[in-house]
Coordinates of C-alpha atoms and ligand atoms in Angstrom, one line a residue:
M1 CA -21.2 57.0 25.4
F2 CA -17.3 58.6 26.6
S3 CA -16.9 62.4 27.3
L4 CA -14.1 64.3 27.3
H5 CA -12.4 67.9 29.4
G6 CA -11.2 71.4 28.3
I7 CA -11.4 74.5 29.6
G8 CA -14.8 76.2 29.6
V9 CA -15.3 79.4 28.2
S10 CA -18.3 80.3 27.5
A11 CA -20.6 78.9 29.4
G12 CA -24.5 77.3 28.8
I13 CA -25.8 73.9 28.3
V14 CA -26.2 72.9 24.3
V15 CA -27.4 69.2 23.1
A16 CA -26.3 68.9 19.1
R17 CA -25.1 67.1 16.3
A18 CA -21.2 67.5 15.6
R19 CA -19.6 69.6 12.8
L20 CA -15.7 68.4 12.8
I21 CA -13.7 71.3 11.1
E22 CA -10.2 70.4 10.5
S23 CA -7.7 73.0 10.5
G24 CA -5.2 72.3 6.5
H25 CA -2.5 74.5 6.2
Q26 CA -4.3 78.1 6.7
V27 CA -7.1 77.1 5.2
D28 CA -10.2 75.3 7.8
V29 CA -11.1 71.7 5.6
P30 CA -14.6 71.3 6.4
H31 CA -15.3 67.2 7.2
Y32 CA -19.0 66.7 5.8
H33 CA -21.5 63.6 3.6
I34 CA -23.5 65.2 1.2
K35 CA -26.7 63.2 0.3
A36 CA -26.6 60.8 -2.5
A37 CA -28.6 63.3 -4.6
E38 CA -26.5 66.0 -4.3
T39 CA -22.5 64.4 -5.3
E40 CA -22.7 65.8 -8.8
A41 CA -23.2 69.0 -7.9
E42 CA -20.3 68.5 -5.2
V43 CA -18.2 67.3 -8.1
A44 CA -19.0 70.4 -10.2
R45 CA -18.5 72.8 -6.8
L46 CA -15.3 71.8 -7.3
Q47 CA -14.2 71.7 -10.6
A48 CA -16.0 74.6 -11.0
A49 CA -13.4 76.2 -7.9
M50 CA -10.4 74.6 -9.9
R51 CA -10.9 76.5 -13.2
E52 CA -11.4 79.2 -10.8
V53 CA -8.0 78.8 -9.7
Q54 CA -6.6 77.8 -13.1
H55 CA -8.0 81.3 -13.8
E56 CA -6.6 82.8 -11.6
L57 CA -2.8 81.0 -11.8
Q58 CA -2.6 82.6 -15.8
S59 CA -3.4 85.8 -15.1
V60 CA -0.7 85.9 -11.7
G61 CA 1.4 84.4 -14.5
S62 CA 1.0 87.1 -16.8
Q63 CA 1.2 89.6 -14.5
L64 CA 4.8 89.0 -13.4
P65 CA 7.0 91.6 -14.1
D66 CA 10.2 90.8 -16.9
D67 CA 12.5 91.2 -14.5
A68 CA 10.9 88.6 -11.7
P69 CA 12.6 85.6 -11.2
P70 CA 12.2 82.2 -14.1
E71 CA 11.7 79.9 -11.3
A72 CA 8.5 82.4 -10.6
K73 CA 6.2 81.4 -13.8
A74 CA 7.5 78.0 -13.7
L75 CA 6.4 77.5 -10.5
L76 CA 2.8 78.8 -11.9
E77 CA 3.0 76.6 -14.9
V78 CA 3.4 73.8 -12.1
H79 CA 0.7 74.9 -10.5
A80 CA -1.2 74.4 -13.2
M81 CA -0.3 71.4 -15.0
L82 CA -1.5 69.7 -11.4
L83 CA -5.3 71.3 -11.7
D84 CA -4.9 69.1 -15.0
D85 CA -3.4 65.6 -13.5
P86 CA -5.5 63.3 -12.7
A87 CA -4.0 61.7 -10.3
F88 CA -5.2 65.0 -8.1
T89 CA -7.9 65.7 -9.1
G90 CA -10.2 62.6 -10.4
E91 CA -9.4 61.7 -8.1
A92 CA -10.3 63.9 -6.0
A93 CA -13.4 63.5 -8.0
Q94 CA -14.0 59.4 -7.0
A95 CA -14.3 60.3 -3.2
I96 CA -16.6 62.1 -3.1
R97 CA -18.9 60.3 -5.9
Q98 CA -18.3 56.6 -3.8
S99 CA -17.4 58.4 -0.5
R100 CA -20.4 60.9 -0.1
W101 CA -17.7 63.5 1.4
C102 CA -17.3 66.7 0.8
A103 CA -15.6 68.6 -2.4
E104 CA -12.9 70.4 0.6
W105 CA -12.4 66.7 2.4
A106 CA -12.5 64.3 -0.6
L107 CA -9.3 67.4 -1.9
S108 CA -7.5 67.1 1.2
A109 CA -7.8 64.0 1.7
Q110 CA -5.9 63.0 -2.0
A111 CA -3.6 66.0 -1.6
A112 CA -2.6 64.5 1.8
E113 CA -2.5 61.4 0.2
L114 CA -0.5 63.2 -3.1
S115 CA 1.7 64.5 -1.3
A116 CA 2.6 61.6 1.0
Q117 CA 4.0 59.6 -1.6
F118 CA 5.9 62.6 -2.8
E119 CA 7.6 62.4 1.0
A120 CA 9.2 58.8 0.3
I121 CA 11.1 59.9 -2.9
E122 CA 14.5 59.8 -1.8
D123 CA 14.9 62.5 -4.5
E124 CA 15.3 66.5 -3.4
Y125 CA 13.8 67.9 -6.0
L126 CA 10.9 65.7 -6.0
R127 CA 10.2 65.1 -2.7
E128 CA 10.3 69.3 -2.5
R129 CA 7.3 68.8 -5.0
G130 CA 4.5 67.6 -2.4
R131 CA 4.3 70.9 -1.1
D132 CA 3.1 72.9 -4.4
V133 CA 0.5 69.5 -4.3
Q134 CA -1.0 71.1 -0.9
Q135 CA -0.1 74.7 -1.9
V136 CA -2.3 74.0 -4.8
A137 CA -4.7 71.9 -2.6
D138 CA -4.5 74.8 -0.3
R139 CA -5.8 77.6 -3.4
V140 CA -8.7 75.7 -4.3
L141 CA -9.5 75.2 -0.8
R142 CA -9.9 78.7 0.1
R143 CA -12.5 79.2 -3.6
L144 CA -14.2 76.4 -2.2
A145 CA -14.1 78.6 1.3
G146 CA -16.1 80.7 -0.8
S147 CA -18.4 78.7 -2.9
P148 CA -21.6 79.0 -1.6
S149 CA -22.1 75.2 -0.4
A150 CA -19.2 76.0 2.1
H151 CA -21.4 78.2 3.2
A152 CA -24.4 76.4 3.9
M153 CA -22.3 73.7 6.3
A154 CA -21.2 77.3 7.9
D155 CA -25.0 78.0 8.9
E156 CA -26.4 75.4 9.9
P157 CA -26.5 74.6 13.3
A158 CA -24.5 72.4 14.9
V159 CA -21.8 71.9 17.6
I160 CA -18.2 72.7 15.4
V161 CA -15.2 70.4 16.7
A162 CA -11.9 71.6 15.6
A163 CA -8.0 71.6 16.3
D164 CA -7.6 74.9 16.0
I165 CA -9.9 78.2 14.4
A166 CA -7.9 81.2 14.2
P167 CA -10.1 83.8 15.4
A168 CA -10.7 85.5 11.8
D169 CA -12.9 81.9 10.9
M170 CA -14.5 82.4 13.8
L171 CA -16.0 84.9 12.2
Q172 CA -17.8 82.8 9.2
L173 CA -18.9 80.2 12.0
R174 CA -21.5 82.8 13.1
H175 CA -23.9 79.7 13.2
A176 CA -22.5 77.5 15.7
L177 CA -24.9 76.5 18.5
G178 CA -21.4 75.6 20.6
F179 CA -17.4 75.4 20.0
V180 CA -14.8 72.3 21.4
I181 CA -11.4 72.8 20.6
D182 CA -8.5 70.8 21.6
Q183 CA -6.3 74.0 21.7
G184 CA -6.4 77.7 23.0
G185 CA -6.6 79.2 26.1
V186 CA -9.4 80.5 28.3
T187 CA -9.3 84.9 26.5
S188 CA -7.3 83.7 23.8
H189 CA -9.6 85.4 21.0
T190 CA -10.7 81.9 19.9
A191 CA -13.0 81.8 23.6
I192 CA -14.1 85.4 23.7
L193 CA -15.6 85.4 20.2
A194 CA -17.2 81.9 21.4
R195 CA -18.9 84.3 24.9
G196 CA -19.4 87.3 22.0
M197 CA -21.0 84.3 19.7
N198 CA -23.7 83.0 23.4
V199 CA -22.8 79.7 23.2
P200 CA -20.9 77.3 24.5
A201 CA -17.1 76.7 24.8
L202 CA -15.2 74.9 25.5
V203 CA -11.0 75.1 24.5
G204 CA -7.8 72.8 26.1
A205 CA -10.4 69.1 25.1
G206 CA -8.1 67.3 24.1
R207 CA -6.9 65.6 21.1
A208 CA -11.3 66.1 20.9
S209 CA -10.7 66.5 17.1
E210 CA -9.9 62.9 16.6
L211 CA -12.1 61.6 19.3
I212 CA -15.3 62.8 18.3
R213 CA -16.6 61.7 15.0
D214 CA -18.5 63.7 12.3
D215 CA -22.4 64.2 12.9
D216 CA -22.0 62.6 16.8
L217 CA -24.9 63.8 18.8
V218 CA -22.4 65.8 21.4
I219 CA -23.7 67.6 24.9
L220 CA -21.9 70.4 24.8
D221 CA -21.8 72.0 28.3
G222 CA -19.6 75.1 29.1
H223 CA -19.7 75.8 32.9
R224 CA -18.4 72.8 33.7
G225 CA -16.4 72.2 30.8
V226 CA -17.5 69.1 29.2
V227 CA -18.0 67.5 26.2
V228 CA -20.7 63.9 26.7
V229 CA -20.9 62.1 23.3
A230 CA -23.3 59.4 22.3
P231 CA -24.9 60.4 25.7
D232 CA -27.3 57.4 25.9
E233 CA -31.0 58.5 28.1
A234 CA -29.9 58.6 31.4
M235 CA -27.2 61.4 30.3
L236 CA -29.1 63.7 28.4
S237 CA -32.6 63.9 30.8
E238 CA -30.0 65.0 33.6
Y239 CA -29.1 67.8 30.8
R240 CA -32.2 68.7 30.1
N241 CA -33.0 70.1 33.9
L242 CA -29.7 71.2 34.4
Q243 CA -30.6 73.2 30.6
A244 CA -33.6 74.3 31.8
Q245 CA -32.5 75.1 35.7
E246 CA -30.3 77.7 33.5
V247 CA -32.9 79.9 31.4
L248 CA -34.7 79.5 34.5
D249 CA -31.6 81.2 36.7
R250 CA -31.3 83.5 33.7
Q251 CA -34.5 84.9 34.2
R252 CA -34.4 85.7 37.5
L253 CA -30.7 88.2 36.8
L254 CA -33.1 89.6 34.0
R255 CA -34.6 91.7 36.7
L256 CA -31.3 92.9 37.7
V257 CA -31.0 94.6 34.2
H258 CA -33.0 98.4 35.3
V259 CA -31.3 97.8 39.3
P260 CA -28.4 101.2 40.2
C261 CA -25.1 98.5 40.3
V262 CA -24.7 100.2 44.1
S263 CA -22.9 97.7 46.0
L264 CA -24.4 97.0 49.8
D265 CA -22.7 100.2 51.3
G266 CA -23.0 102.4 48.8
Q267 CA -20.2 102.2 46.3
A268 CA -21.9 103.1 42.7
I269 CA -19.8 101.1 39.7
E270 CA -20.1 101.5 36.7
L271 CA -20.2 98.8 34.3
Q272 CA -19.8 98.8 30.6
A273 CA -19.6 96.3 27.6
N274 CA -17.2 94.9 25.2
I275 CA -18.3 94.6 21.4
E276 CA -16.6 92.6 18.7
T277 CA -19.0 94.2 16.5
P278 CA -21.8 97.2 15.6
A279 CA -24.4 94.5 15.4
E280 CA -23.0 93.5 18.8
A281 CA -24.7 96.8 20.1
S282 CA -28.1 95.8 20.7
D283 CA -27.4 91.8 22.7
A284 CA -25.1 95.4 25.9
I285 CA -27.9 97.5 25.7
A286 CA -30.0 94.3 26.3
A287 CA -27.7 93.7 28.9
G288 CA -27.9 97.3 31.2
A289 CA -24.6 98.2 29.9
Q290 CA -24.2 102.4 30.5
G291 CA -22.0 102.0 27.7
I292 CA -19.3 100.1 25.8
G293 CA -16.0 99.9 27.5
L294 CA -13.7 97.7 24.2
F295 CA -15.3 98.0 20.9
R296 CA -12.4 96.1 19.1
S297 CA -12.7 97.3 15.8
E298 CA -9.7 94.7 14.5
F299 CA -12.7 92.6 14.0
L300 CA -13.8 94.7 10.9
F301 CA -10.1 94.2 8.9
L302 CA -10.3 90.6 9.1
N303 CA -12.2 88.4 7.4
R304 CA -11.2 90.2 3.8
S305 CA -8.5 90.8 0.5
R306 CA -9.1 94.8 1.4
L307 CA -9.5 96.2 4.3
P308 CA -12.6 98.7 5.1
D309 CA -12.0 102.4 3.1
E310 CA -12.5 105.2 5.8
E311 CA -16.8 105.3 4.4
E312 CA -16.8 101.7 5.7
Q313 CA -14.9 102.6 9.0
Y314 CA -17.1 105.3 9.5
R315 CA -20.0 104.1 8.9
A316 CA -19.5 101.2 11.5
Y317 CA -18.3 103.3 14.3
R318 CA -21.2 105.8 14.3
A319 CA -23.8 102.5 13.9
A320 CA -22.3 101.6 17.2
I321 CA -22.2 105.0 19.0
E322 CA -25.5 105.5 17.4
A323 CA -28.0 102.6 19.2
M324 CA -26.1 103.3 22.1
S325 CA -26.4 107.9 22.8
P326 CA -26.6 108.6 24.9
R327 CA -24.2 105.8 26.5
P328 CA -20.4 106.5 25.5
V329 CA -18.5 104.1 23.0
T330 CA -15.4 103.1 22.9
I331 CA -12.9 102.9 20.4
R332 CA -10.1 100.2 20.1
T333 CA -7.8 100.9 17.1
L334 CA -6.6 98.3 15.1
D335 CA -5.2 95.8 17.6
V336 CA -3.9 93.2 14.8
G337 CA -0.4 91.0 15.0
A338 CA -0.2 88.0 17.6
D339 CA -3.2 85.6 17.3
K340 CA -5.4 88.6 14.7
A341 CA -3.4 89.2 11.6
L342 CA -4.5 90.8 8.8
G343 CA -5.1 89.2 5.5
V344 CA -3.9 91.7 4.2
S345 CA -0.1 93.7 5.1
G346 CA -0.5 91.4 8.3
E347 CA 1.5 87.9 6.8
D348 CA 4.5 89.9 7.3
V349 CA 3.5 90.5 11.2
H350 CA 2.4 86.6 11.2
Q351 CA 5.4 85.4 10.0
A352 CA 6.9 87.3 13.1
P353 CA 9.1 85.1 15.2
N354 CA 7.7 86.1 18.7
P355 CA 3.7 87.7 16.6
A356 CA 2.9 88.7 20.7
L357 CA 5.9 90.3 20.8
G358 CA 5.7 91.7 17.2
L359 CA 4.7 94.5 15.2
R360 CA 0.9 94.6 16.8
A361 CA -1.6 96.5 18.1
I362 CA -0.2 100.5 17.7
R363 CA 3.0 99.7 16.5
F364 CA 1.6 97.8 13.6
C365 CA -0.3 101.8 13.7
L366 CA 2.6 104.5 14.5
A367 CA 4.1 102.0 11.4
E368 CA 1.9 102.0 8.7
P369 CA 0.4 106.0 9.4
S370 CA -1.2 105.8 6.0
L371 CA -3.8 103.0 7.8
F372 CA -3.9 104.4 11.6
L373 CA -4.9 108.5 9.9
T374 CA -8.2 107.0 7.7
Q375 CA -9.8 104.4 11.1
L376 CA -8.6 107.7 12.9
R377 CA -10.4 109.9 10.5
A378 CA -13.6 107.3 10.5
I379 CA -13.7 106.9 14.0
L380 CA -13.6 111.3 15.2
R381 CA -16.0 111.6 11.5
A382 CA -18.5 109.3 13.9
S383 CA -17.8 111.0 17.5
A384 CA -20.2 113.4 16.0
H385 CA -23.1 111.4 16.1
G386 CA -23.0 110.4 19.7
K387 CA -20.2 109.6 22.3
A388 CA -17.5 108.2 21.4
R389 CA -13.6 107.7 22.6
I390 CA -11.2 106.5 21.6
L391 CA -8.9 103.5 23.1
I392 CA -4.9 102.7 22.3
P393 CA -3.6 99.3 22.7
M394 CA -1.2 98.1 24.0
L395 CA 1.3 100.9 25.2
A396 CA 4.5 100.9 26.8
H397 CA 6.5 103.7 25.8
A398 CA 5.9 107.1 26.6
H399 CA 7.0 108.6 22.9
E400 CA 4.0 106.1 21.2
V401 CA 1.8 107.8 23.9
E402 CA 3.0 111.2 22.8
Q403 CA 2.6 109.7 18.1
S404 CA -0.6 108.3 18.8
L405 CA -2.0 112.0 20.4
M406 CA 0.1 113.5 17.4
R407 CA -1.7 111.5 14.3
I408 CA -4.9 112.1 16.4
E409 CA -4.2 116.2 15.8
Q410 CA -3.8 115.7 11.9
A411 CA -6.3 113.4 11.4
K412 CA -8.3 116.2 12.9
Q413 CA -6.6 118.8 10.6
Q414 CA -6.9 117.0 7.9
L415 CA -10.8 116.9 8.9
R416 CA -11.3 120.6 10.2
K417 CA -9.5 121.5 6.2
Q418 CA -12.7 119.8 4.4
G419 CA -15.4 120.8 7.0
L420 CA -16.0 117.2 8.0
Q421 CA -17.7 117.8 11.4
F422 CA -16.1 115.9 15.2
D423 CA -16.3 115.8 18.5
E424 CA -13.4 118.5 19.4
A425 CA -12.8 117.3 23.2
I426 CA -12.7 113.2 22.4
A427 CA -11.7 111.5 25.3
I428 CA -8.8 109.2 24.2
G429 CA -7.7 106.7 26.7
G430 CA -4.9 103.7 26.6
M431 CA -5.0 100.9 27.6
V432 CA -2.6 99.4 30.6
E433 CA -2.1 95.8 29.7
V434 CA 2.3 95.8 28.7
P435 CA 4.1 96.1 32.4
A436 CA 6.0 98.0 31.6
A437 CA 2.3 100.8 31.2
A438 CA 2.1 99.6 34.9
I439 CA 5.1 100.1 36.1
C440 CA 5.1 104.5 34.8
A441 CA 1.3 104.2 34.3
V442 CA 1.7 107.5 36.3
S443 CA 3.3 109.5 33.2
F444 CA 0.1 107.1 30.7
A445 CA -2.3 108.8 33.1
K446 CA -1.2 112.3 33.2
R447 CA -0.7 112.7 29.1
L448 CA -4.2 110.5 28.3
D449 CA -7.9 111.6 29.4
F450 CA -8.5 107.8 30.5
L451 CA -7.1 104.1 31.1
S452 CA -8.4 100.9 30.6
I453 CA -6.6 98.0 32.0
G454 CA -6.6 94.7 29.6
T455 CA -6.0 91.8 32.0
N456 CA -6.0 89.5 29.1
D457 CA -2.6 91.0 28.0
L458 CA -1.0 91.8 31.3
I459 CA -1.6 88.5 32.6
Q460 CA -0.4 87.2 28.6
Y461 CA 2.8 90.0 29.4
T462 CA 4.0 89.4 33.1
L463 CA 3.9 86.1 33.6
A464 CA 5.1 84.8 29.9
I465 CA 2.4 82.5 29.5
D466 CA 0.9 82.1 25.8
R467 CA -2.3 83.6 26.6
A468 CA -3.5 80.8 23.4
D469 CA -0.9 78.1 24.8
H470 CA -3.2 75.1 26.5
H471 CA -0.1 73.6 27.2
V472 CA 0.5 76.6 29.8
A473 CA -3.2 77.6 30.3
S474 CA -2.6 76.1 33.6
L475 CA -0.3 78.7 35.0
Y476 CA -2.3 81.5 33.8
D477 CA -3.5 82.4 37.1
P478 CA -4.7 86.1 37.2
F479 CA -4.7 86.3 41.1
H480 CA -0.5 85.9 41.2
P481 CA 0.8 88.5 43.1
A482 CA 3.0 90.7 40.3
V483 CA -0.5 90.7 38.5
L484 CA -2.3 91.3 41.6
R485 CA -0.1 94.2 41.9
L486 CA 0.5 95.5 38.5
I487 CA -3.2 96.2 38.9
Q488 CA -3.4 98.0 41.6
Q489 CA -0.6 100.9 40.8
T490 CA -2.4 101.5 38.2
I491 CA -5.5 102.7 39.8
R492 CA -4.2 104.0 42.2
A493 CA -1.9 106.2 39.4
A494 CA -5.1 107.5 38.0
Q495 CA -7.0 108.3 41.0
R496 CA -3.7 110.3 41.7
A497 CA -4.3 112.2 38.8
A498 CA -8.1 112.4 38.5
K499 CA -8.4 110.4 35.4
P500 CA -10.8 107.7 34.7
V501 CA -10.0 103.5 34.7
A502 CA -11.8 100.5 34.1
V503 CA -10.6 97.1 33.0
C504 CA -11.9 95.6 30.4
G505 CA -9.9 92.6 30.1
E506 CA -11.9 89.2 30.5
M507 CA -11.4 89.2 34.9
A508 CA -14.0 91.9 34.8
G509 CA -16.5 89.5 33.9
E510 CA -16.0 86.6 36.3
P511 CA -17.7 87.5 39.6
R512 CA -15.2 87.3 41.7
A513 CA -12.7 88.5 40.1
A514 CA -14.6 91.8 40.1
L515 CA -15.7 92.0 43.3
L516 CA -11.3 91.6 43.7
L517 CA -10.8 94.5 41.8
A518 CA -13.8 96.8 43.2
A519 CA -12.1 95.8 46.2
M520 CA -8.6 97.9 44.7
G521 CA -10.9 100.7 44.1
L522 CA -11.8 99.8 40.7
R523 CA -15.1 101.8 39.6
Q524 CA -15.7 100.8 36.2
F525 CA -15.1 97.6 34.8
S526 CA -15.8 96.4 30.7
M527 CA -17.1 93.2 30.1
H528 CA -19.4 90.6 27.7
P529 CA -22.8 91.4 27.9
A530 CA -23.5 87.7 29.0
H531 CA -21.2 88.4 32.4
L532 CA -22.3 92.1 32.7
L533 CA -25.9 90.4 34.9
P534 CA -24.0 87.3 36.9
V535 CA -21.4 90.4 38.3
K536 CA -24.2 93.8 39.1
Q537 CA -25.6 90.9 41.3
A538 CA -21.9 90.0 42.7
L539 CA -20.9 93.5 43.8
L540 CA -24.3 94.5 45.0
R541 CA -24.6 92.2 47.8
A542 CA -20.3 93.4 48.7
D543 CA -19.5 95.4 51.2
L544 CA -16.7 96.9 48.8
A545 CA -15.1 98.9 52.5
S546 CA -14.7 96.4 54.7
L547 CA -14.1 94.0 51.4
S548 CA -11.2 96.7 50.4
V549 CA -10.0 96.6 54.4
R550 CA -9.1 92.7 54.9
L551 CA -7.4 93.2 50.8
Q552 CA -5.0 95.7 51.9
R553 CA -4.4 93.5 54.3
V554 CA -3.7 90.8 52.5
L555 CA -1.7 92.0 49.7
A556 CA 0.5 94.6 53.1
S557 CA 1.1 91.4 54.4
E558 CA 3.2 89.7 51.3
D559 CA 1.9 86.4 52.3
F560 CA 0.0 85.7 50.0
E561 CA -0.5 82.1 50.7
R562 CA -3.6 84.2 52.4
L563 CA -4.6 85.3 49.6
P564 CA -6.0 81.7 47.5
Q565 CA -8.1 82.7 51.1
F566 CA -9.1 85.7 50.8
L567 CA -10.3 84.5 47.3
A568 CA -12.4 81.7 48.7
R569 CA -14.5 83.6 50.9
L570 CA -14.6 85.5 48.2
T571 CA -17.1 82.8 44.9
P572 CA -20.3 84.8 45.5
A573 CA -23.5 83.8 47.1
Ligands
LIG1 C1 -6.6 92.9 26.9 O1 -5.3 92.3 26.7 O2 -7.3 92.9 28.3 C2 -7.5 93.3 26.2 C3 -9.6 93.5 26.6 O3 -7.7 92.9 25.2 P1 -7.2 91.9 24.0 O4 -8.9 90.7 24.7 O5 -8.4 92.2 22.5 O6 -6.8 92.0 23.6
LIG2 MG1 -5.1 93.4 25.0

């Protein structure tokens, strides 16, 4: 028995077997043993994937334009030949039969061995061929990922252990019982998705993917940020008690679902939910959400070779709006880039020198007007079925606000011409998640109907800390005075312009931070549905007027040593 510590990003306790997923070059490689009776079927699965890749390469080759460089054809031929090479394919089949490795594991191990042999060669040209081996393996792995057996593996209830998992890949692991990930920070999108799945998760877990073996029994405690590997009976029984206690606590909180959120001193607070897919609207309603404050629409766009068209988007937005009706649904326009690269045209975004500072979110949409207009039309059409709001991410410049409003008007015009219904008065809001927007919040508030503060990115960009990098996770401080000032400034700007303002970053869902935000005057919060009731409980018990007086004294004193004391006293009972 041993335990590993990391950052708990999604609470809960689970006891289950570990399933290792290795992050390959661009492809996640599952490592699991198959049953003896399944070996021939597994070899056949590998061979089928290889044949498909060979056809794919042939068809790419036959469609090369006449002016394509001659190397392109040669390269495709080399890749096709590799798929016939017994040193590659025969050895992989052998590993399936002898070691009972799944096809992905056998193939990636063989590719790694061959690449290593190439790397030892002195001749530079031949050394480079090692990369061809890896590229061919990656193609086959991607094919295998689409084959039924791989999905069965992903559907198997287990705690997924990996060096890293891209947000897009998380979507394929919907049946995971929990996650232990070597990398990542509290507000990385991988962590946010784990919370969305309502399973315990640990990020920044160091070398967990090297130390935990496939099929190990693990206790994952997302609240305390620990995973216990191969626990003994005493440890198992202690955790069973803790699990039972958690169930009781959750049941007690459920009594608050229909209680209006009003603080001790009579301040009403609106609690909304963040969702990534329309299906999660039911979690939001079950937790008593008064609406959706953030629908991260980009998750409809990930993991696909073809982007969703207007009709598909319209159906998804309409489903969320109808499920929540008459409550509002705030649909954020596509926020791709950084760790959420599109599979299709997003490759450029992914390869940017610094994707978090690159063509992300609204910058990407304004650069791709037809994609943006398609989404806007879909949202507008869905707005005919309930109460929808549009939210624009990552605004930094006034001209981005103007251009976004212009595109929305253009989409409306197109629908009017087609005679299609939509809500003419649909509210349009902007996210304040770049310090520039917080500093200029007054002018943003004047031009828009509402503001929503994205603290996840605001903290990242204010402190120059990559939110997904666990090496600097300890410096990612939501309570840094500079962050608090920017938030306070934004709330005040919105109040002065008489426009609603919410916080939809992860801070809103942490009871202590929620109290601090409420003391700053915030009256609208949006968070993952699982956080709604703990936050409501903290707010119901708070005297916001007196908290506010104390907070203003601390902030005005410039004596930031007093801030930790103030925060310590905020810890909800
Ligand atoms: C944020 O940045 O706080 C936010 C809510 O958006 P996301 O986490 O999707 O970047
Ligand atoms: Mg953001």
